[in-house]
Tab-separated table of C-alpha atoms and ligand atoms in Angstrom:
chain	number	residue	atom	x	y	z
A	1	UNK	CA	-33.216	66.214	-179.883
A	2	UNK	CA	-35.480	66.164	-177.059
A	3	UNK	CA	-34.045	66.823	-173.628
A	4	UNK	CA	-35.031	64.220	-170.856
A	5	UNK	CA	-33.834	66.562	-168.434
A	6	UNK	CA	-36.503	69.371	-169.651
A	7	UNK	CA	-38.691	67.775	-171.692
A	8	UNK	CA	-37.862	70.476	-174.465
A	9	UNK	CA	-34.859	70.791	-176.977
A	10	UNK	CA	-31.356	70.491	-175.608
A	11	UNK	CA	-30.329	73.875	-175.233
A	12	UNK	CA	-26.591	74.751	-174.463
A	13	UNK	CA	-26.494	77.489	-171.774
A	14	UNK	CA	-29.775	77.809	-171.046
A	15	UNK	CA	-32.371	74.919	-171.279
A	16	UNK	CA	-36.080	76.126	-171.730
A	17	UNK	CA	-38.321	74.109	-170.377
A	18	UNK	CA	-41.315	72.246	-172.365
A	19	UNK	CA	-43.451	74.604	-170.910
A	20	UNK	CA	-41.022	77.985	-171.809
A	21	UNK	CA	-40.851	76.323	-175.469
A	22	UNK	CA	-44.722	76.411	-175.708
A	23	UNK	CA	-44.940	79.449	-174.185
A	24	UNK	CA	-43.079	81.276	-176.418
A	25	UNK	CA	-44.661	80.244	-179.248
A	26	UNK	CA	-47.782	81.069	-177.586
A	27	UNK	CA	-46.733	84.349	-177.543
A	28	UNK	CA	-45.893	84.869	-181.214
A	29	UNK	CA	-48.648	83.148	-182.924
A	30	UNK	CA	-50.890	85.414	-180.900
A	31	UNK	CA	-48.575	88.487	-181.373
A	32	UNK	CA	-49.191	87.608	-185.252
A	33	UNK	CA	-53.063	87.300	-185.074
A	34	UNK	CA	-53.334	90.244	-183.642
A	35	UNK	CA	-51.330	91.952	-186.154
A	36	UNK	CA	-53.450	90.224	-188.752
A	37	UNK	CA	-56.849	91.387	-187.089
A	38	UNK	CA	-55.333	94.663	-186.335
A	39	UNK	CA	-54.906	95.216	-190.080
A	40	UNK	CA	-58.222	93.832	-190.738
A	41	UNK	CA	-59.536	96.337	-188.521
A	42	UNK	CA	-57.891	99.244	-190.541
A	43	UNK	CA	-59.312	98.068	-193.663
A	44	UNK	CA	-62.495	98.005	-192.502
A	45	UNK	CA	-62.057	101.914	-191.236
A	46	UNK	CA	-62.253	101.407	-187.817
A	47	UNK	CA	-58.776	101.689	-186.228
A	48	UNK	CA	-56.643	104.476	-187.825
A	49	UNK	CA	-53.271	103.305	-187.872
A	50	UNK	CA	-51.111	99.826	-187.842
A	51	UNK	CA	-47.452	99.447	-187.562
A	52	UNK	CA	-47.143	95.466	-187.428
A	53	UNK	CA	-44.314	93.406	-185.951
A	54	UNK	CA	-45.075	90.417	-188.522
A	55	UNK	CA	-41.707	88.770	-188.930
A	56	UNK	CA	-39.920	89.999	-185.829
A	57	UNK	CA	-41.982	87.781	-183.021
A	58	UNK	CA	-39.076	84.946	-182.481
A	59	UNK	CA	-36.401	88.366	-181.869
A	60	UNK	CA	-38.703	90.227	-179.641
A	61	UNK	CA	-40.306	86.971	-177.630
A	62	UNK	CA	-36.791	85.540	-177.667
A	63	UNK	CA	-35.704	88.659	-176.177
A	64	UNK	CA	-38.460	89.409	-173.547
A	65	UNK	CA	-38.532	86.205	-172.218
A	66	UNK	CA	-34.985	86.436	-170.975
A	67	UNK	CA	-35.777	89.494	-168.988
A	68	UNK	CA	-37.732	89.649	-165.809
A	69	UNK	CA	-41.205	91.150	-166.326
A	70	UNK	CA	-42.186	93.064	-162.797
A	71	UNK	CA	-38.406	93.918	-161.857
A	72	UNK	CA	-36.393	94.638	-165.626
A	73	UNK	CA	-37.276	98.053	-167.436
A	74	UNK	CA	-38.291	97.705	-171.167
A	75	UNK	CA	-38.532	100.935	-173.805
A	76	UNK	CA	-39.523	99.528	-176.577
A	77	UNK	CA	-40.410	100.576	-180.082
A	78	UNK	CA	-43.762	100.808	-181.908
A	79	UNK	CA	-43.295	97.041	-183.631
A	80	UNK	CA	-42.220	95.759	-180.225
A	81	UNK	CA	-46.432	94.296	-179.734
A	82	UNK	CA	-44.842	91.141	-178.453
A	83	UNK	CA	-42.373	92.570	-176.217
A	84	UNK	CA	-45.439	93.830	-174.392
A	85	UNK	CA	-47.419	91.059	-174.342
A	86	UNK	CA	-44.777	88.595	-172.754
A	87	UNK	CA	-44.473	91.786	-170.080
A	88	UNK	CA	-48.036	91.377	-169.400
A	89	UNK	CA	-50.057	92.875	-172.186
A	90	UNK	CA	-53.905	91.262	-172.580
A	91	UNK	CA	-55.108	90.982	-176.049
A	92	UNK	CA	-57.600	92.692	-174.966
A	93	UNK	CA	-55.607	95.507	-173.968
A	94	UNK	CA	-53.750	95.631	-177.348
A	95	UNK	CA	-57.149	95.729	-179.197
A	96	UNK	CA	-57.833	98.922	-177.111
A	97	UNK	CA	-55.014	100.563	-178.209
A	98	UNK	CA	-55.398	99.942	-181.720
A	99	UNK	CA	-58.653	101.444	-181.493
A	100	UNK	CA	-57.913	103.907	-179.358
A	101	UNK	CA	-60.283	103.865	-176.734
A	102	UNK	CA	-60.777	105.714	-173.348
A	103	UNK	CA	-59.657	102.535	-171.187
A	104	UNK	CA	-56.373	101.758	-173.406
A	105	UNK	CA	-54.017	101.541	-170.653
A	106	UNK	CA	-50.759	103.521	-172.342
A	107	UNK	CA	-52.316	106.504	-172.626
A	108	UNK	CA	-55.999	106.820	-173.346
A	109	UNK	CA	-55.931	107.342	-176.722
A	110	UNK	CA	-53.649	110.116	-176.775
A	111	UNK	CA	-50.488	108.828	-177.915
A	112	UNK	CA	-50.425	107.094	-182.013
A	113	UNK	CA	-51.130	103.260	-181.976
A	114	UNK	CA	-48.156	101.269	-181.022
A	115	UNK	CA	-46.625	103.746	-178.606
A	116	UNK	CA	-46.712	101.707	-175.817
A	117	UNK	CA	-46.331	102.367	-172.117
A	118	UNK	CA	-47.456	101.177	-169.243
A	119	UNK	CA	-45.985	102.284	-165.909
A	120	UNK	CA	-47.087	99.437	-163.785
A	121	UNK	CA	-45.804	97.268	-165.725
A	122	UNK	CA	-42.513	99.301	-166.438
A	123	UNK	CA	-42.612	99.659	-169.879
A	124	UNK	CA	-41.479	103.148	-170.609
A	125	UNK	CA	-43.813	105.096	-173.081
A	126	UNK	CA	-42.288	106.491	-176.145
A	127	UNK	CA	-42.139	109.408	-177.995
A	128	UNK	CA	-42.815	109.539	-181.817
A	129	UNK	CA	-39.197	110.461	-182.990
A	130	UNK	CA	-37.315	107.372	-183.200
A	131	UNK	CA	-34.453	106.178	-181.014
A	132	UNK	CA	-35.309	108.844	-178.024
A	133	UNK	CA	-36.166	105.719	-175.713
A	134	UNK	CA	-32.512	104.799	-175.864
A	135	UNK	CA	-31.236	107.768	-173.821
A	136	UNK	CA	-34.687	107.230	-171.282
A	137	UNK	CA	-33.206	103.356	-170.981
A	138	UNK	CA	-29.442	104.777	-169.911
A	139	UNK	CA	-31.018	107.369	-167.973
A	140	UNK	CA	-33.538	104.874	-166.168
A	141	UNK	CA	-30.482	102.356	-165.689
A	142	UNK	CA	-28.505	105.267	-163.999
A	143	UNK	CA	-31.178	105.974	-161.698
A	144	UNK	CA	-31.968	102.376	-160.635
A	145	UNK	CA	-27.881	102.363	-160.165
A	146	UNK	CA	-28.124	105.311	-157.777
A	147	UNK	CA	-31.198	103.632	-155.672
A	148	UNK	CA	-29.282	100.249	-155.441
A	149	UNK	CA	-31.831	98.527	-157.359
A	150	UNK	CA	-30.556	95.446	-159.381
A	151	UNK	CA	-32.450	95.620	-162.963
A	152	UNK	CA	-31.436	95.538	-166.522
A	153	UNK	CA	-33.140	97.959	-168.875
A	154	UNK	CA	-34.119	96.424	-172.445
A	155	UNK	CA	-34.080	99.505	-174.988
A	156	UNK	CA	-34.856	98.603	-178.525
A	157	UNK	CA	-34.966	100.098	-181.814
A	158	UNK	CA	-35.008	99.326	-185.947
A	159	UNK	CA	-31.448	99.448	-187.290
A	160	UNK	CA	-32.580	102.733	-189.020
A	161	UNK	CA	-32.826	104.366	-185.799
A	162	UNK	CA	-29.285	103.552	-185.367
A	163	UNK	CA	-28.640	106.140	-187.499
A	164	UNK	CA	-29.360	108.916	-185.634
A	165	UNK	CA	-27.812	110.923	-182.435
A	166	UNK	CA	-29.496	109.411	-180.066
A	167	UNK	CA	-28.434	106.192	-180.596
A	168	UNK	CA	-24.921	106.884	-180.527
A	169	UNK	CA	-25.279	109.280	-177.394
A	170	UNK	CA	-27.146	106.677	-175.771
A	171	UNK	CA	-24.617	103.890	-176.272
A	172	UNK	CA	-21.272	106.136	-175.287
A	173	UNK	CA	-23.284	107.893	-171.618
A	174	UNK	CA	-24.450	103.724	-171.121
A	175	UNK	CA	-20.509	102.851	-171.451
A	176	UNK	CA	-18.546	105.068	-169.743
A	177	UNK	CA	-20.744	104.434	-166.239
A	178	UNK	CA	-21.127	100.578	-167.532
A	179	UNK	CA	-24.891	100.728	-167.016
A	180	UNK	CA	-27.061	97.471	-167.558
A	181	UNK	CA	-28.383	98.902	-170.614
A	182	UNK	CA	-28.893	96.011	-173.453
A	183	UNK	CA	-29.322	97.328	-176.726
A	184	UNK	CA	-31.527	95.483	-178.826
A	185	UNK	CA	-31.499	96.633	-182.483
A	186	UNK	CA	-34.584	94.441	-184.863
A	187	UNK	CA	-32.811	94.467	-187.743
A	188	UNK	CA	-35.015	94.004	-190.550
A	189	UNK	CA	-33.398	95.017	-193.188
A	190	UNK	CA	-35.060	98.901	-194.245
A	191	UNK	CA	-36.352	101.882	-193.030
A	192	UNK	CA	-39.297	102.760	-194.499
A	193	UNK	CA	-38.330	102.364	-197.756
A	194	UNK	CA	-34.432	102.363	-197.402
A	195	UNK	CA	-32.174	99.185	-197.513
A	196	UNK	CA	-30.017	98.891	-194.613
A	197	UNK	CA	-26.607	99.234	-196.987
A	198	UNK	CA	-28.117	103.098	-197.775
A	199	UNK	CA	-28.371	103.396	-193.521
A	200	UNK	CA	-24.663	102.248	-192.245
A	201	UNK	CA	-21.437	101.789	-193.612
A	202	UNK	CA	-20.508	99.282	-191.233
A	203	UNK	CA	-21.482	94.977	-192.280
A	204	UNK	CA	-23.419	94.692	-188.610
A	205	UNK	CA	-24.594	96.785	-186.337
A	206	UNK	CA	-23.444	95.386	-183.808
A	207	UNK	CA	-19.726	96.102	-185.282
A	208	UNK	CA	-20.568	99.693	-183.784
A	209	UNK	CA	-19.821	98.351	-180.141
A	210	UNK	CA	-16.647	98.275	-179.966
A	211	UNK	CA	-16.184	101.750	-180.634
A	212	UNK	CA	-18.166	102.397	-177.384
A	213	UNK	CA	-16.330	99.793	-175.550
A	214	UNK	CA	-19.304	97.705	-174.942
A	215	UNK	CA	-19.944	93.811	-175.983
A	216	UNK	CA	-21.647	93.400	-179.455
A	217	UNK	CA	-23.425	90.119	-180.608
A	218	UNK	CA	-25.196	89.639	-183.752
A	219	UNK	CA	-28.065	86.866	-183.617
A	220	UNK	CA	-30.490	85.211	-185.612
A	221	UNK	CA	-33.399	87.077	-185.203
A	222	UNK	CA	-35.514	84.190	-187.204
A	223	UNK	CA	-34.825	82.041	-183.684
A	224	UNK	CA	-36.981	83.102	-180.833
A	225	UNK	CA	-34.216	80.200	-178.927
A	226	UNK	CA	-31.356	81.503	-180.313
A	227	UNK	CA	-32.447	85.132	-179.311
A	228	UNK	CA	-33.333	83.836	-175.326
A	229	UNK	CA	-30.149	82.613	-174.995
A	230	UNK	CA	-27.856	85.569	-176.300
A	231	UNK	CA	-30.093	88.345	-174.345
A	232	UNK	CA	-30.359	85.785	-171.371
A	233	UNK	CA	-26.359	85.862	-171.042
A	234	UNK	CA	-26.440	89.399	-171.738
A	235	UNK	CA	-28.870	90.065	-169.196
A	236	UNK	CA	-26.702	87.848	-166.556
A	237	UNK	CA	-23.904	89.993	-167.193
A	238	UNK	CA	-25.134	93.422	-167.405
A	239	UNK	CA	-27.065	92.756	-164.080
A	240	UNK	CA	-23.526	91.937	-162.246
A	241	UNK	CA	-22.004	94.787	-163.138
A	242	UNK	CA	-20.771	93.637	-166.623
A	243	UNK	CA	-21.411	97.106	-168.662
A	244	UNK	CA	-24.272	97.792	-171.475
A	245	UNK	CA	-24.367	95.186	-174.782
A	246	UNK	CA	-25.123	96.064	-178.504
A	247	UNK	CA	-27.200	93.092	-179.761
A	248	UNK	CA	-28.176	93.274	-183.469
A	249	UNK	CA	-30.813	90.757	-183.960
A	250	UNK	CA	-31.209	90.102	-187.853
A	251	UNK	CA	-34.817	89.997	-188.823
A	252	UNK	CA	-36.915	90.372	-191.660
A	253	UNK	CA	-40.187	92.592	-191.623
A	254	UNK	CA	-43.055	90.714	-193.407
A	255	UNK	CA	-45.377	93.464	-194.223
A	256	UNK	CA	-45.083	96.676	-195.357
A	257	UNK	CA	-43.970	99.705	-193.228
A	258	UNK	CA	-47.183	100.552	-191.868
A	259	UNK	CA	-51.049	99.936	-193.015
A	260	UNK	CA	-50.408	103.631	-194.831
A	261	UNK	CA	-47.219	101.530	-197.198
A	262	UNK	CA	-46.828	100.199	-200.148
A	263	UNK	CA	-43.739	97.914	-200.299
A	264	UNK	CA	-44.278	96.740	-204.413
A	265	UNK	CA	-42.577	100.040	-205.127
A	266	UNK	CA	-39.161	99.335	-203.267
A	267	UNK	CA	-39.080	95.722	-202.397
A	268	UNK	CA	-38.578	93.002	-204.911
A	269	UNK	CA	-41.300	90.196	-204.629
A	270	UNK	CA	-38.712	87.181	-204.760
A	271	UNK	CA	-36.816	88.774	-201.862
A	272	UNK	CA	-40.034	88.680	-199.310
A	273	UNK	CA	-40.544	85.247	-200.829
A	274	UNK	CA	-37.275	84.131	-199.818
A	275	UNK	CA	-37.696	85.407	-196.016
A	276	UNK	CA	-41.203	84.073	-196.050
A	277	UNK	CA	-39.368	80.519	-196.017
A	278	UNK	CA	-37.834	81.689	-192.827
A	279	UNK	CA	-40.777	83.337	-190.927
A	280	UNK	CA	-40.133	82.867	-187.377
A	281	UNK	CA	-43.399	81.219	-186.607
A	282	UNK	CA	-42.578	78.289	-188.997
A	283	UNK	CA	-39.129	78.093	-187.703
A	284	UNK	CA	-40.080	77.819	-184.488
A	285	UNK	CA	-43.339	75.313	-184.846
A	286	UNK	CA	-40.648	72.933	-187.328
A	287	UNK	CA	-38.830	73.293	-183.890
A	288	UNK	CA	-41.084	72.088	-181.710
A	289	UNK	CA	-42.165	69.359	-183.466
A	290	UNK	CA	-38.755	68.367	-184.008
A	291	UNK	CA	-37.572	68.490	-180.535
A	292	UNK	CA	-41.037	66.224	-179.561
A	293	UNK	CA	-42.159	69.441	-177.121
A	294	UNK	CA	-45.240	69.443	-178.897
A	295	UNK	CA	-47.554	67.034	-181.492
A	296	UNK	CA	-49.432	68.747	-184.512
A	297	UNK	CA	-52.735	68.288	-183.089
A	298	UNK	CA	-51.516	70.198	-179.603
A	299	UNK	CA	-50.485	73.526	-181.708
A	300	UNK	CA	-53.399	73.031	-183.814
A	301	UNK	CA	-55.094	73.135	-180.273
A	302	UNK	CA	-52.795	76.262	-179.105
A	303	UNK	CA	-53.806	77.901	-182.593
A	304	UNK	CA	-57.487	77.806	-182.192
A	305	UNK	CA	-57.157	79.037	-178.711
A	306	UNK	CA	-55.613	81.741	-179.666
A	307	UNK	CA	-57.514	82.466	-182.425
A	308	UNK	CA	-60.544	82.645	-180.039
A	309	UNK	CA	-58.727	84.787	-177.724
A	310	UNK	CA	-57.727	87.253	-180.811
A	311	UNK	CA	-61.629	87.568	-182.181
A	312	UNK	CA	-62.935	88.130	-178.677
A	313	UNK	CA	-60.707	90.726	-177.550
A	314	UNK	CA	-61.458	92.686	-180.460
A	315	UNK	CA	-65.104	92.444	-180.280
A	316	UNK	CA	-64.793	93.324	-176.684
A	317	UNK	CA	-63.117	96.276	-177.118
A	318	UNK	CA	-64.883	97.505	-180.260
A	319	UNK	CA	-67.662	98.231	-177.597
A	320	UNK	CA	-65.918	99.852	-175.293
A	321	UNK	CA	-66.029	103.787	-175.237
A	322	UNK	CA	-63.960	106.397	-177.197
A	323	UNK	CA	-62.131	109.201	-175.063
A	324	UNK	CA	-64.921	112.051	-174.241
A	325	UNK	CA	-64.349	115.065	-176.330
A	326	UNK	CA	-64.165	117.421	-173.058
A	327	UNK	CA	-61.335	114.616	-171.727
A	328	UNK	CA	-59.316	115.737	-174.484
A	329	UNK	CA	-56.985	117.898	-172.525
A	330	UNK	CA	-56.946	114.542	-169.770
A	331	UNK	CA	-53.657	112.300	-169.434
A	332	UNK	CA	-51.598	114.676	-171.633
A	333	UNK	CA	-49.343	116.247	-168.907
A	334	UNK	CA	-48.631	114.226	-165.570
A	335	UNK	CA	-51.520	112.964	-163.717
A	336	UNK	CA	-49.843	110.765	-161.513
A	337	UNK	CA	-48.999	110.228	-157.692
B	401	TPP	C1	-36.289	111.310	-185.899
B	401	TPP	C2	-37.308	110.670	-186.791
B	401	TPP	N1	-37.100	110.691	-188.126
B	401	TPP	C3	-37.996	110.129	-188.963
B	401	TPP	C4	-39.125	109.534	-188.447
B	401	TPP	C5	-40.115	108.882	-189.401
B	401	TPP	N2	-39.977	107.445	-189.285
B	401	TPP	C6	-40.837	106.704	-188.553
B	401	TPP	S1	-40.460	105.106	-188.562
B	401	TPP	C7	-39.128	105.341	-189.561
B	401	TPP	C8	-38.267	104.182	-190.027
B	401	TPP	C9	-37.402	103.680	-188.932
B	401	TPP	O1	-36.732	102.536	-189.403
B	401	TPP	P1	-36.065	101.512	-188.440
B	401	TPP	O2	-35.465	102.207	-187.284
B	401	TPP	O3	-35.180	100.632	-189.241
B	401	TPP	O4	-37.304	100.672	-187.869
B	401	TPP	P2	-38.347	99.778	-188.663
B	401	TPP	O5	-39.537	100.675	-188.936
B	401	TPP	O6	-37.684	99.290	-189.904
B	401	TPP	O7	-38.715	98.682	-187.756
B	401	TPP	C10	-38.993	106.682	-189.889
B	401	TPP	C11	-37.955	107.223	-190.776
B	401	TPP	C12	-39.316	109.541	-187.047
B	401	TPP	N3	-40.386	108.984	-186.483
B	401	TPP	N4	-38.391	110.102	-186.233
């Protein structure tokens, strides 16, 4: 139903604007064509590496766009592309990591594609062993407690991660001083190779939070709206002193693990069929159509912008230069202010 309020969907809690609604489509179609060029770009030898977010842009737009770029905190994980971009991210910036040039603003090169960072931009640069970045969120969140600052830190993480020490560290430290730490756990069903039933005991999760005394929501993490509004009211809370939330956000990953995967020898062909009905860029453009926030011929428009915007930045920054062999020792301990 369209809102005549908003001119977008009617949207309990929080209304998104027209403009929002458009905008975060915006943001996955182009988080998807740059996967898709990305992976192009591997094939044809000339980035090394791609970890792809395909199937987890409504969760991670959803989820960024209810923060506050400039003033929040994100540490994200490698699939978290979108997350980036909605805090600021240029394609062509994304295409320089990929190929890991000199100018590729989270860290020259030096770090795997995917490991983002950017300080200006505070989005805290990761370390290759999974979940770490949760324990930097609660310790970031502590220390913005201690200035007086008013932020929320968005840590997120595969449910596999989950698994580990860190995690669970991370959640109980974020507790017991109430921190505005929100959890965000992409849920997409397998590490690597290993179904989530073979990672956790538990149905959810987000079932974990209450044994760390925090609030736990699961959400559809097909439903970039869906996502906004649970991490929005999570975010409101947190910020006022509510205490750190668990939000499990149940997605499904498209593509294989990484460009160096295959998924035909663990991952039945009728199952990525089924979730290929759901793919979050088709739930969200029935959506918009629906509601009457957008016609066909305006996201065919939106598409072929972005489409332009994808195939430039890559050509771009295939010309741009490669880190200088005698730079090699450059940017790997602090060179800062
Ligand atoms: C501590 C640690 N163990 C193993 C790895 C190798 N590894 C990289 S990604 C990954 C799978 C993580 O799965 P999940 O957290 O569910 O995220 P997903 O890749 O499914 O998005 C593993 C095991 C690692 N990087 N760090």
């Amino acid at each position: 139903m369209a809102n005549p309020e908003t001119g977008g969907g009617t949207h309990p809690g929080y209304p998104l604007t027209r403009e929002q609604l458009l905008e975060m489509y915006r943001f996955m179609v182009l988080a998807r064509r740059l996967d898709e060029r990305m992976m192009t770009l591997q094939r044809q030898g000339l980035a090394a590496f791609v970890i792809a977010g395909a199937g987890q842009e409504a969760a991670q737009v959803g989820a960024a766009m209810a923060l506050r770029p400039g003033i929040d905190h994100v540490a994200p994980y490698y699939r978290d592309l979108a997350v980036n971009l909605v805090f600021g991210m240029t394609a062509r910036e994304a295409m320089l990591n990929a190929l890991g040039k000199r100018d590729d603003p989270n860290s020259h090169g030096r770090q795997m594609p995917a490991h983002w960072g950017n300080r200006s931009r505070r989005i805290v640069t990761q370390s290759s062993v999974v979940a770490t970045q949760l324990l930097h969120a609660a310790g970031i969140a502590l220390g913005a407690r201690l200035r007086g600052e008013e932020l929320v830190v968005f840590a997120s993480c595969g449910e596999g991660s989950t698994s580990r020490g860190d995690f669970h560290e991370a959640l109980n430290f974020a507790s017991i001083h109430r921190l505005p730490v929100i959890f965000f756990v992409e849920n997409n069903g397998y590490a690597i190779s290993e179904r989530t039933e073979k990672e956790m005991a538990v149905e959810h999760v987000a079932d974990r939070a209450r044994g760390y005394g925090m609030h736990g929501a699961v959400v559809d993490g097909m439903d970039a709206v869906a996502v906004y509004q649970t991490v929005k009211a999570a975010a409101d809370q947190t910020r006022r002193g509510g205490g750190p939330h668990l939000i499990e956000a149940k997605c499904y990953r498209l593509w294989p693990h990484s460009s160096d995967d295959d998924d035909t020898r663990y991952r039945p062909r009728a199952e990525l069929e089924e979730w290929s009905k759901k793919d979050p860029i088709l739930v969200m453009r029935g959506r918009l159509l629906e509601d009457g926030a957008a016609t066909e011929a305006q996201l065919a428009e939106l598409e072929t912008s972005v489409q332009e915007e994808v195939r430039e930045a890559a050509q771009w920054a295939l010309q741009q230069p490669d880190p200088a062999p005698e730079d090699a020792l450059g940017f790997v301990f602090k060179e800062a202010d």
